[in-house]
Structures are given as C-alpha cells and as structure tokens.
Coordinates of N, CA and C in Angstrom, one line a residue:
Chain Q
X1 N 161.1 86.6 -82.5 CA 159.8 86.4 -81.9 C 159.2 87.7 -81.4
X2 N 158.1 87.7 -80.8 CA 157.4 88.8 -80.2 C 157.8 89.4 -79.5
X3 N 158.4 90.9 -79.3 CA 158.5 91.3 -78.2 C 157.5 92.1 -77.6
X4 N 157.4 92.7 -76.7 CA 156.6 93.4 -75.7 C 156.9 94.3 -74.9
X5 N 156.9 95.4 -75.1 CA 157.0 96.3 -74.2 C 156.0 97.0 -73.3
X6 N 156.1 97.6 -71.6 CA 154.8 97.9 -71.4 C 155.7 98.9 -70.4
X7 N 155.2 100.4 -70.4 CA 155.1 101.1 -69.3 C 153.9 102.3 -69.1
X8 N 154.2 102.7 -67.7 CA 155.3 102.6 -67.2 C 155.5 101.4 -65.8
X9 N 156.5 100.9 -65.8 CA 156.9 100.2 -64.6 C 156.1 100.5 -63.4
X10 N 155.9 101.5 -63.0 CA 155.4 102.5 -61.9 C 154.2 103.2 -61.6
X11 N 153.5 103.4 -61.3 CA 152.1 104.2 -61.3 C 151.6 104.7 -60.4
X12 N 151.6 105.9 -59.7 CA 150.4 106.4 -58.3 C 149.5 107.1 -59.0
X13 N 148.4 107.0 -58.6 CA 147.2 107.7 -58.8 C 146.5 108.2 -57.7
X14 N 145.7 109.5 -57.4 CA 145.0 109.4 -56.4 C 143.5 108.7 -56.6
X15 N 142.8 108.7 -55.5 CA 141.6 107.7 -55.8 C 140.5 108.8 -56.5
X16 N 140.1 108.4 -57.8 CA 139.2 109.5 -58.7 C 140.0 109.5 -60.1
X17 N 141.0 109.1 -59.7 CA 141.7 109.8 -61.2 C 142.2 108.5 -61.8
X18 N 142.4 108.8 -63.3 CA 142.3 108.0 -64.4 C 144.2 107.4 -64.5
X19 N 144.3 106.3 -64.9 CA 145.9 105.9 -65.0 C 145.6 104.5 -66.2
X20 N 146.7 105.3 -67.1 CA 146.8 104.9 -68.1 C 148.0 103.9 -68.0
X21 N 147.8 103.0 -68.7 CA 149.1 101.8 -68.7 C 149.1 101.3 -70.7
X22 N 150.5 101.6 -71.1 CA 150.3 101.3 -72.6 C 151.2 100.2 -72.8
X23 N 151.3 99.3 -73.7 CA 152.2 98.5 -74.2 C 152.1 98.2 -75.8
X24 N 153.7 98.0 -76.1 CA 153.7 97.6 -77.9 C 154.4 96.4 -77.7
X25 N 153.9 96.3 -79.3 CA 154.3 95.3 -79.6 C 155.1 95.0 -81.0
X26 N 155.7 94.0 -81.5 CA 156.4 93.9 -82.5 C 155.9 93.1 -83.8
X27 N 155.2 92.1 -83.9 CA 154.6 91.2 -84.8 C 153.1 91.9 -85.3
X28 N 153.4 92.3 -86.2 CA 151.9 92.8 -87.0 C 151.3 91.5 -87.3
X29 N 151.5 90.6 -87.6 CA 150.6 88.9 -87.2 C 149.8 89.2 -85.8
X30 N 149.8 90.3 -85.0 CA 149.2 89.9 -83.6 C 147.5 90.2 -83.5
X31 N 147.2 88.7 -83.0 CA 145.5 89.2 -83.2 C 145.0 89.0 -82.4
X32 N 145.3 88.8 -80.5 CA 144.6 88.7 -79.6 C 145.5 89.6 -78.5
X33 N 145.1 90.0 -77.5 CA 145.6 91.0 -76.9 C 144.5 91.3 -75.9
X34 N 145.1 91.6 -74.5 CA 144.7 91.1 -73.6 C 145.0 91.9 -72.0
X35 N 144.6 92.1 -71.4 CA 145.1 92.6 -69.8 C 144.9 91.8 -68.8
X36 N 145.3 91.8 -67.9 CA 145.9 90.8 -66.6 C 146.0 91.7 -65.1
X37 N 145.4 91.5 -64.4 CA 145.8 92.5 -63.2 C 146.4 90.8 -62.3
X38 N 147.2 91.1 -61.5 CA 147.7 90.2 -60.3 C 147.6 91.0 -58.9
X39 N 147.2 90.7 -58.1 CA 147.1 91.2 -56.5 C 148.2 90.6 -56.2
X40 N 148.0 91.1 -54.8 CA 149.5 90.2 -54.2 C 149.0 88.8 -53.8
X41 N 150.0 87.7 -53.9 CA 149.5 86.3 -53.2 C 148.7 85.6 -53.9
X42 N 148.1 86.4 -54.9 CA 146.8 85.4 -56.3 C 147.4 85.3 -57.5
X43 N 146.7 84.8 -58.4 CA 147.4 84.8 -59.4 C 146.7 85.7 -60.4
X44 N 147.0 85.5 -61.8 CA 146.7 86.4 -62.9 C 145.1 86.7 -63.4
X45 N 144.4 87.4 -63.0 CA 142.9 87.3 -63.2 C 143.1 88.3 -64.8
X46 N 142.4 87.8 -66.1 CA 141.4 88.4 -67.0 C 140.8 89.7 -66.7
X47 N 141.5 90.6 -67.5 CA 140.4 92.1 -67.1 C 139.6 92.3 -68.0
X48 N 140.3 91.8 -69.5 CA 139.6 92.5 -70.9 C 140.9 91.9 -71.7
X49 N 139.9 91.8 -72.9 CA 140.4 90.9 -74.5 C 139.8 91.4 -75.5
X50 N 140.5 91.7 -76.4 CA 139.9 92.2 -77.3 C 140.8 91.6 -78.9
X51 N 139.8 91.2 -80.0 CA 140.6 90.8 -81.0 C 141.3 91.9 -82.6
X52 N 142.0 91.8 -82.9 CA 142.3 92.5 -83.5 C 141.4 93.6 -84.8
X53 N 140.2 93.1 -84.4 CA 139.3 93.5 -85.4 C 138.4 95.0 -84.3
X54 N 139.3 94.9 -83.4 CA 138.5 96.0 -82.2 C 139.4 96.6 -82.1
X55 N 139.0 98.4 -82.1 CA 140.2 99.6 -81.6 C 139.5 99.7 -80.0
X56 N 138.5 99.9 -80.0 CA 137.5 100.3 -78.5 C 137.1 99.2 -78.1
X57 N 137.3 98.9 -76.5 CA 136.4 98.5 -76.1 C 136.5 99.1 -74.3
X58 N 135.2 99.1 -74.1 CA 135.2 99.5 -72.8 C 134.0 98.8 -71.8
X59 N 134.3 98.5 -70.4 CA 134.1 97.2 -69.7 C 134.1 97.8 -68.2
X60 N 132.7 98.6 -67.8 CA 133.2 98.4 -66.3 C 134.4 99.5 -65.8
X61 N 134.3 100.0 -66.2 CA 135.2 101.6 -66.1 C 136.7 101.4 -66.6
X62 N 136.3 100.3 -67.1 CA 138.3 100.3 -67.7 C 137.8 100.5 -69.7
X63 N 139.0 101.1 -70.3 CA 138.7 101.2 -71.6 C 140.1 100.6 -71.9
X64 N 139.9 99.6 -73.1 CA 141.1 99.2 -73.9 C 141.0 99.6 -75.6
X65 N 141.8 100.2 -75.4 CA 142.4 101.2 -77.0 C 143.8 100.3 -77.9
X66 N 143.3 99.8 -79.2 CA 144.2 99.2 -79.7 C 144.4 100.0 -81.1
X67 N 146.1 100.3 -81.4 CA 146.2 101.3 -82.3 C 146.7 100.4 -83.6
X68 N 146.4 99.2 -84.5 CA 147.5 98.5 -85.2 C 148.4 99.2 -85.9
X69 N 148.3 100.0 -86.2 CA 149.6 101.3 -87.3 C 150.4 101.4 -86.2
X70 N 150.2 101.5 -84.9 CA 151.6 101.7 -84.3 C 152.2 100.7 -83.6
X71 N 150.8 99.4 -83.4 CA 151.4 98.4 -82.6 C 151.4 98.7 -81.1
X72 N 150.1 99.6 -80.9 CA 150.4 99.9 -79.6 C 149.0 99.9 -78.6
X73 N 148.9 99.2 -77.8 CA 147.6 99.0 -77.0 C 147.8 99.6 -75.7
X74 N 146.4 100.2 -74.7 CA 146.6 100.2 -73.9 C 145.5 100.1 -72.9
X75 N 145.7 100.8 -71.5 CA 144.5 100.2 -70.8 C 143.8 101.8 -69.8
X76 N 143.1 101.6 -69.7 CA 143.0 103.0 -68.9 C 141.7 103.0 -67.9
X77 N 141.9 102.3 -66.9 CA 141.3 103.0 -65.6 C 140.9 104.2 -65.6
X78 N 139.5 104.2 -65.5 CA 138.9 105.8 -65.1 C 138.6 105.6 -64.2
X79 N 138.3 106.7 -63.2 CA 138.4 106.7 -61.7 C 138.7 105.5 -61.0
X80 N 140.2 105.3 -61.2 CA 140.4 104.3 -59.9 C 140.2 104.5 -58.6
X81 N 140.4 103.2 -57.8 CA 140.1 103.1 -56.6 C 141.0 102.3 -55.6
X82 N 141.1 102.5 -54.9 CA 142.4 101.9 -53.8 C 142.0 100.7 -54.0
X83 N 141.0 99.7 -54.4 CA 140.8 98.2 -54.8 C 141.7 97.6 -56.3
X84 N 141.7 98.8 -56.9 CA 142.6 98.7 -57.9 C 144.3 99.0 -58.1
X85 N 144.5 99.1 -56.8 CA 146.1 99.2 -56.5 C 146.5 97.3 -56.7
X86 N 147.0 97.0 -58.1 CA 148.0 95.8 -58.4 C 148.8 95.7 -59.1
X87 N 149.3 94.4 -59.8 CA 150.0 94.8 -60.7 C 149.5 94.3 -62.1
X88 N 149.6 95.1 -63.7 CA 148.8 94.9 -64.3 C 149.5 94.3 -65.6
X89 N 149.3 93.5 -65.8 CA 150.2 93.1 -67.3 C 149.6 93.0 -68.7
X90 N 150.0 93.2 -69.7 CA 149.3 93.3 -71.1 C 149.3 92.0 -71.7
X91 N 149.6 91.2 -72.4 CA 149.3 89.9 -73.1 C 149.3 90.1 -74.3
X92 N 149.8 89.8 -75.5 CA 149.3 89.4 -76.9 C 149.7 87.9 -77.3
X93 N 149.0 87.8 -78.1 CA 149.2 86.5 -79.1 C 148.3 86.4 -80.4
X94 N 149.5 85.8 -81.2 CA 149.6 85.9 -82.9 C 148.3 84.9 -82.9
X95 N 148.3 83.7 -82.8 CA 147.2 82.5 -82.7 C 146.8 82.2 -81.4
X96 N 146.8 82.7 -80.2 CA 146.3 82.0 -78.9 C 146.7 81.5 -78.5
X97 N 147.5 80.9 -78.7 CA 148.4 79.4 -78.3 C 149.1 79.9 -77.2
X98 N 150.1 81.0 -77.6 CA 150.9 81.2 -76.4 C 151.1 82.8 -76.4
X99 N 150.3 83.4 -75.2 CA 151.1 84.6 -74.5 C 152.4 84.9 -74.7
X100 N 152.4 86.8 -74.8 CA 153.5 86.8 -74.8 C 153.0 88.3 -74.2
X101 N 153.8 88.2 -72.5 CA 153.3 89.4 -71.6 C 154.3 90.6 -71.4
X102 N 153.7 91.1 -71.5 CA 154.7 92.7 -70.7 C 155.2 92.6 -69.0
X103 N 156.4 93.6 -69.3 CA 157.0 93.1 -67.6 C 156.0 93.9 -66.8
X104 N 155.0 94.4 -66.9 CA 154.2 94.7 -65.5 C 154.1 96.1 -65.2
X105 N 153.4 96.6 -64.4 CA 153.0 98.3 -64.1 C 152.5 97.8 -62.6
X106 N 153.0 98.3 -61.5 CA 152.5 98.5 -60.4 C 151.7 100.0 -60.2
X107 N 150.7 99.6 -60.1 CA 149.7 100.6 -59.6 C 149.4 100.6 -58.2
X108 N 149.3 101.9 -58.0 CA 149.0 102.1 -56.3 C 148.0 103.2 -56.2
X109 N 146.9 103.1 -55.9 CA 146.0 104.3 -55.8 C 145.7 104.9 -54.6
X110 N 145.9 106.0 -54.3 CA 146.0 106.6 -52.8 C 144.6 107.3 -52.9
X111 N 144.2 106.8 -51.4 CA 143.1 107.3 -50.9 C 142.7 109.0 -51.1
Chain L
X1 N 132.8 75.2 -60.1 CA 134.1 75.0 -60.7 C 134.9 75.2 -60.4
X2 N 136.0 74.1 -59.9 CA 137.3 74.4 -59.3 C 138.3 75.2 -60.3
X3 N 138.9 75.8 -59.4 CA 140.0 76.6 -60.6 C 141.0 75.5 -60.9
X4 N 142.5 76.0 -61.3 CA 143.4 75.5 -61.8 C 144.5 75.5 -60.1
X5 N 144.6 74.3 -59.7 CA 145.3 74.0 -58.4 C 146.8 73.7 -58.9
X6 N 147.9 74.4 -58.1 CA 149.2 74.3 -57.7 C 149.4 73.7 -56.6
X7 N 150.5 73.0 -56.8 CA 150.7 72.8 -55.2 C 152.9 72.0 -55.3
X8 N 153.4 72.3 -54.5 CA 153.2 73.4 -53.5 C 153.3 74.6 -53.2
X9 N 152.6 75.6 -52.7 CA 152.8 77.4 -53.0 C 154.2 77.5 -52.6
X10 N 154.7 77.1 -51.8 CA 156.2 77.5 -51.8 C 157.4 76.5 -51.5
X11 N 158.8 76.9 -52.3 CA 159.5 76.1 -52.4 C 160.9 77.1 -52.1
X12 N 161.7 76.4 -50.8 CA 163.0 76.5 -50.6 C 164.2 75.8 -50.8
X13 N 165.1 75.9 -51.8 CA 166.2 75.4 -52.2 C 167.2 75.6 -52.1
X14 N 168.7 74.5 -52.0 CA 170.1 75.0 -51.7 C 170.2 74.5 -53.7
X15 N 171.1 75.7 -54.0 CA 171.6 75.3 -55.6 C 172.1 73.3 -56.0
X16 N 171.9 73.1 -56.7 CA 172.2 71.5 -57.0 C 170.8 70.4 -56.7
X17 N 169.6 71.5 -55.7 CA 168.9 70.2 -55.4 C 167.7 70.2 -56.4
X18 N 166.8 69.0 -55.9 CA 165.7 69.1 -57.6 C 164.9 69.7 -56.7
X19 N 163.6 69.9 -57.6 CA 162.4 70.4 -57.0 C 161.3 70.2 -58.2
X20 N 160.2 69.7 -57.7 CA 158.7 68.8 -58.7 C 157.6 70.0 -58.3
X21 N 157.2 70.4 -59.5 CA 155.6 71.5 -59.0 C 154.7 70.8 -59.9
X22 N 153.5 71.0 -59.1 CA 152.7 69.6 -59.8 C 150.9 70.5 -60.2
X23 N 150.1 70.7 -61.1 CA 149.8 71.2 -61.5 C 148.4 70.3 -61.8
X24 N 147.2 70.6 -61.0 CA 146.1 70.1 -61.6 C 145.0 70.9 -62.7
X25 N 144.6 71.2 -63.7 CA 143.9 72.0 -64.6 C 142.7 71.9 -64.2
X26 N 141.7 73.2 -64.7 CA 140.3 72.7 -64.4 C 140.0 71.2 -65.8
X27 N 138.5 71.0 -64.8 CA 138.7 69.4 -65.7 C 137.8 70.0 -67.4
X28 N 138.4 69.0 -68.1 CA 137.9 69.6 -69.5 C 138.5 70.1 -70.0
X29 N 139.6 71.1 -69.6 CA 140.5 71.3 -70.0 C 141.9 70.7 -70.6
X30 N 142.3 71.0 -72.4 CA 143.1 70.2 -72.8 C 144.4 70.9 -73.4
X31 N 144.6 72.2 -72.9 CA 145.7 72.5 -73.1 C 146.3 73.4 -71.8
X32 N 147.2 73.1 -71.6 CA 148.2 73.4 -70.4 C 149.0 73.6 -70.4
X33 N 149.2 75.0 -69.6 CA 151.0 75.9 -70.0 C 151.4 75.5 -68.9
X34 N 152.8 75.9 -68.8 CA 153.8 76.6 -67.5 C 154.5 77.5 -67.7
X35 N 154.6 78.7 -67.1 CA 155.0 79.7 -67.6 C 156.1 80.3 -66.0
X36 N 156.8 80.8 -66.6 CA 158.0 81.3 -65.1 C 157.7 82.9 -65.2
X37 N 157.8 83.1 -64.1 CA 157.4 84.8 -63.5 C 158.4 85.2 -62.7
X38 N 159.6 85.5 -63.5 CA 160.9 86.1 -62.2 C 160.5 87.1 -61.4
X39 N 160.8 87.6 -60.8 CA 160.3 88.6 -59.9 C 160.5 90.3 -60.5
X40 N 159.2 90.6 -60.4 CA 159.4 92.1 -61.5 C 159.0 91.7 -62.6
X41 N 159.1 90.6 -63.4 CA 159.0 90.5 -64.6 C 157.3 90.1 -64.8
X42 N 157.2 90.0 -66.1 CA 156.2 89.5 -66.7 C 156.0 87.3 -66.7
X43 N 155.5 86.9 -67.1 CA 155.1 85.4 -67.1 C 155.9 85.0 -68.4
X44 N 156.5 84.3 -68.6 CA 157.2 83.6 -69.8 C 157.3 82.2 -70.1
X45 N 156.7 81.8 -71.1 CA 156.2 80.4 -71.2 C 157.5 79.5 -71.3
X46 N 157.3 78.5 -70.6 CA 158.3 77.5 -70.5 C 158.2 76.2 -71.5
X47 N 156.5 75.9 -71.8 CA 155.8 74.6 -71.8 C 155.0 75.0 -72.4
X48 N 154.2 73.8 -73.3 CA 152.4 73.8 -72.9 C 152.1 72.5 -73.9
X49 N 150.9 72.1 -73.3 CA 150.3 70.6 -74.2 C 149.3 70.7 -74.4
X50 N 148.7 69.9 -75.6 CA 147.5 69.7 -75.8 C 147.3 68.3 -75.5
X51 N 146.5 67.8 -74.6 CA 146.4 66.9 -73.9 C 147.5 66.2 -74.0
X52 N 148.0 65.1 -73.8 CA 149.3 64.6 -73.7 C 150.8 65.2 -74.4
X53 N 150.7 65.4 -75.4 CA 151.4 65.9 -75.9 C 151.8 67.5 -76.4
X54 N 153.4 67.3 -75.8 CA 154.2 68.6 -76.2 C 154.0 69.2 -77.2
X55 N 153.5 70.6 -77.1 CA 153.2 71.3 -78.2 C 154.4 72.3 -78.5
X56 N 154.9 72.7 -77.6 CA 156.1 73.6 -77.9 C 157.2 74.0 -76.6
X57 N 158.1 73.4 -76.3 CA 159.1 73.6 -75.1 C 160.1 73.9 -76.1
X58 N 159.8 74.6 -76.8 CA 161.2 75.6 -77.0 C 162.1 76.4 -75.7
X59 N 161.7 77.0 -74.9 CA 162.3 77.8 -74.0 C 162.2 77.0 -73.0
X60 N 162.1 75.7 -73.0 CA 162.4 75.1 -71.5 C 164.0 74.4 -71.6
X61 N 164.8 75.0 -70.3 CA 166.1 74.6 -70.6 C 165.9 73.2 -70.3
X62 N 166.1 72.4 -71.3 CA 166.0 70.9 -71.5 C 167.3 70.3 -70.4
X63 N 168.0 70.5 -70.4 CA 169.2 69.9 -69.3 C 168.8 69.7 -68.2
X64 N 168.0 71.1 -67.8 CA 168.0 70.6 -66.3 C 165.9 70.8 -65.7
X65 N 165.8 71.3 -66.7 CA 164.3 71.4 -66.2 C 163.4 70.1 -67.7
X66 N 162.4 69.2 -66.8 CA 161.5 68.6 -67.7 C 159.9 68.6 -67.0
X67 N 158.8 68.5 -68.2 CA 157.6 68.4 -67.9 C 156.7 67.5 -68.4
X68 N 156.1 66.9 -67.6 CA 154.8 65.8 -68.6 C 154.0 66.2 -68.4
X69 N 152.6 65.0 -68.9 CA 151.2 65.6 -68.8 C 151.1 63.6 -69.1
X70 N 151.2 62.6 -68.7 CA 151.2 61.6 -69.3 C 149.3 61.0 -69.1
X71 N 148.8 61.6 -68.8 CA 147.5 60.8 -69.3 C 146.4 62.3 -69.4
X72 N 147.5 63.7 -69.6 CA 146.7 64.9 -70.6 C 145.8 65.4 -69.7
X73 N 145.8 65.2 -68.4 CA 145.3 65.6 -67.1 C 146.5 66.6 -66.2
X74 N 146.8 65.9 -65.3 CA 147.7 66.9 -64.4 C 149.2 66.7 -64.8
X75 N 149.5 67.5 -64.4 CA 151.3 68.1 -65.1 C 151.9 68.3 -64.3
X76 N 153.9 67.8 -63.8 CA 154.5 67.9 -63.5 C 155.4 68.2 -63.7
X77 N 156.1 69.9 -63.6 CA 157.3 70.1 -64.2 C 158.5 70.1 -63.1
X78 N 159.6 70.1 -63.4 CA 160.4 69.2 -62.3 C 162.1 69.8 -62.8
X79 N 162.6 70.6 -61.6 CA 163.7 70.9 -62.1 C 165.2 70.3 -61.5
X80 N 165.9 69.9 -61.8 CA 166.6 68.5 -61.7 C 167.7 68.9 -60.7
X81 N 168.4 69.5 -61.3 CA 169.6 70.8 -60.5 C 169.5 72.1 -60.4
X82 N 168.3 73.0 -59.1 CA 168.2 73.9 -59.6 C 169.8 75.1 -59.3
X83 N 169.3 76.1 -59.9 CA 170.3 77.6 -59.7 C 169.7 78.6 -58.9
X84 N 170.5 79.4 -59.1 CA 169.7 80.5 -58.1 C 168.8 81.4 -59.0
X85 N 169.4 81.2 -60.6 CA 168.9 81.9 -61.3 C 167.7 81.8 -61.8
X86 N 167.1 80.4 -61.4 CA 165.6 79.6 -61.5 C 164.4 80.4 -60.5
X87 N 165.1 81.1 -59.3 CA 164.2 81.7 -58.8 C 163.6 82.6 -59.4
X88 N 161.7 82.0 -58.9 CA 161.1 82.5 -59.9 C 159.6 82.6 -59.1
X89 N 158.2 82.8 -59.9 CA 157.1 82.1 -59.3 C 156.9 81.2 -61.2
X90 N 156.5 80.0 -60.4 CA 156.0 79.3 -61.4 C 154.4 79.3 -61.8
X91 N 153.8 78.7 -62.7 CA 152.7 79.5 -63.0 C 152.2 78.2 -64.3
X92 N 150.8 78.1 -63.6 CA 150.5 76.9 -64.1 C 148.9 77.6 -65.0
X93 N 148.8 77.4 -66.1 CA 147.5 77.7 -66.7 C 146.9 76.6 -67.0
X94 N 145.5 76.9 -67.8 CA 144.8 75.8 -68.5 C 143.9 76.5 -69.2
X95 N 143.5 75.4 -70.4 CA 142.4 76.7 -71.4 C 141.9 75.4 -72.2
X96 N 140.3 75.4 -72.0 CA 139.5 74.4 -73.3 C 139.6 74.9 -74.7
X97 N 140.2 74.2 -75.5 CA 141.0 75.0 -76.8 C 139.6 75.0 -77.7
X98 N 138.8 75.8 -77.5 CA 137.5 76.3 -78.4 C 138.2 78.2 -78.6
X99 N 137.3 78.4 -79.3 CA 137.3 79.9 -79.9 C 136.4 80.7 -78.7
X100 N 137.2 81.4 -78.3 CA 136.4 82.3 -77.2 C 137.0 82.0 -75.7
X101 N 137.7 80.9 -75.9 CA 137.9 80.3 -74.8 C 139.0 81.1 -73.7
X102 N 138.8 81.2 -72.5 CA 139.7 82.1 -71.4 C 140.6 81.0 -70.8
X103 N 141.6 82.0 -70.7 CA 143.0 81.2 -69.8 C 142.7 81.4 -68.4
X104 N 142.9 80.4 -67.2 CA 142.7 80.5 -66.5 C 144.1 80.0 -65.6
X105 N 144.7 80.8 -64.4 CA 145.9 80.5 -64.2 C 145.5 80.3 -62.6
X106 N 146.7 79.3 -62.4 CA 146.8 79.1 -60.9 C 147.4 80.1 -59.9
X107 N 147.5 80.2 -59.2 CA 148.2 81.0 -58.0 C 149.6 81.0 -58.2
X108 N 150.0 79.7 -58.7 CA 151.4 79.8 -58.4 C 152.6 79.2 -57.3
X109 N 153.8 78.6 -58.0 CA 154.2 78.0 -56.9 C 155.7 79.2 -57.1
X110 N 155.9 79.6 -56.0 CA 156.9 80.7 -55.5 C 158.7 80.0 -55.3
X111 N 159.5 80.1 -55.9 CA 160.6 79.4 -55.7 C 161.7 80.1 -55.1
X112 N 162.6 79.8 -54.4 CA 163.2 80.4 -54.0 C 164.7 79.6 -53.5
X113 N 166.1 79.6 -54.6 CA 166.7 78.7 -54.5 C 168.0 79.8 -54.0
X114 N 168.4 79.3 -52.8 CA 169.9 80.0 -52.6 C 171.1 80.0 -52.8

C-alpha cells in the first residue's frame, strides 16, 4: 500500500521567514494530494488540494509544489506568522476514497 | 452548517474495559470515515461507508474493535476490550461523494486507556 513520508518532524521559524515542509510518496497511481494544518484541541482543517495534473499552486501565501518523477510534494509557507505555529500533515490518495497522511511537522513560529 | 460532531471529547480507561465514540456527519453527507491519530502520528483509517454500508475495514482490528452506520446517518465505533495500545485520538470525517468534494473532520475523541 501507500506509504508516506513527511519531514521534517520539527520546524522553528522566525516570524517573516519562509518554512518549507516536504513529503513522498510511493504509488505513482497517486492523484490527489493534499495539506492539513491541526491546532491544538481542533481538528484537521484543509489548507490546499491539488490534483495530479498541477505542479503549482499557490493560495494565500502558502505554495504547494508537486514533483511526480520523484513522488515528492511539498508545502511552503512564505512569511510565516506566530498564527501559523501547528501541526501540519500532507495527505494523498490514489482515488479519494481514502487518505493516506504523513506523521506530521510541528511548526512553531517565533515572534 | 453544522460541522461533523464527536462526542465524547474525552475518554478514560482501565485495559479490558469497552468504550463507544459516536459520530454525527454533516447532513447530506454519505460517506464516513474513522480514522485513529496515535499521538505524534499522522491519522490512519480504521473504517469508512458509503451510506450504510462497509466500504473497506481492512485495518480495523475486527476482534476487538467494531463500527456501524445502520441507517447511513450517524456512526458508532465501539471498542470492546480496550489496550493501552488503543490510545489514540479518534477522528471522525465525512465527505458528499461528488467530484470536488472536501473532507471535513471532527475534533475528535481523545482516548486514553491505562
């Protein structure tokens, strides 16, 4: 089945600066793909989706870059902001049906 | 529009005992996951239906954990004997199976078995 990888685990940024979060994947079948931020105590909010027919897309200061030759997506925050300190997970799936997420990147943006 | 309601947010257990997390969807919506979030980890599907019916519980340990949906509305997954190793957050989605359509996920019920 699908696996997923995503780092890094970890992230500080200061507030202004850009933080990148990448993840791969294993099934070249994958044609939806996806990002997730979680706060603490909420649950999984939609950042950006994009289908496999998209290398760019960008949304509101975040840019999502999908490379299929390497199987590798990611996400990048430009000038973050201490509102943006959570935790952020990637998503794909072959047909929609079912997610298949990365273990997570805690971001923390210091003032 | 109401989101996708969990309840209860939190659950305390001694190993052996059961515990029911009960899952209402937004309405109109006909397909429904449950997905386990160990802590640190990412969300991992357990379940999901298209209105009544199981679409794929492959990864739900069948022994001790089960889930319905019996009239393709709200869902109860229910774990019989839990472990310690069940400690998790549970995580309830829903999604109107059209093209374009967004997953929308509940908050989550937090488990915590000792």
């Amino acid at each position: 089945g699908e696996q997923v990888e995503q780092r890094p685990p970890h992230l500080s940024v200061r507030e202004g600066d850009s933080a990148i979060i990448i993840c791969t994947y294993t099934d070249s079948a994958t044609a939806y793909f996806s990002w997730y931020k979680q706060e603490a105590g909420a649950g999984l909010q939609l950042l950006m989706s994009v289908l496999s027919n998209v290398d760019r897309k960008e949304e509101q200061g975040l840019t999502v870059l999908l490379n299929k030759k390497d199987k590798r997506l990611s996400l990048n925050l430009t000038a973050a902001h201490p509102g943006d300190s959570a935790v952020y997970f990637c998503a794909v799936s072959v047909n929609y049906n079912v997610l298949y997420f990365g273990s997570g990147t805690k971001l923390t943006v210091e003032p | 529009e109401a989101g996708v309601t969990q309840s209860p947010r939190y659950a305390v257990l001694q190993e052996g005992q059961a515990v029911s997390f009960w899952c209402d969807p937004i309405s109109g919506h006909d397909t429904l996951y449950w997905y386990q979030q160990p802590r640190d980890q990412g969300p991992q599907l357990l379940v999901y239906f298209r209105d009544e019916a199981v679409i794929d519980n492959s990864q739900l340990p069948s022994d001790r954990f089960s889930a319905v949906r019996p009239k393709g509305t709200n869902s109860t997954l229910k774990i019989q004997s839990a472990k310690q190793g069940d400690t998790a957050t549970y995580l309830c989605a829903s999604l109107r199976d059209r093209l374009n359509e967004r997953l929308f996920f509940g908050h989550g019920t937090k488990l915590s078995v000792l």
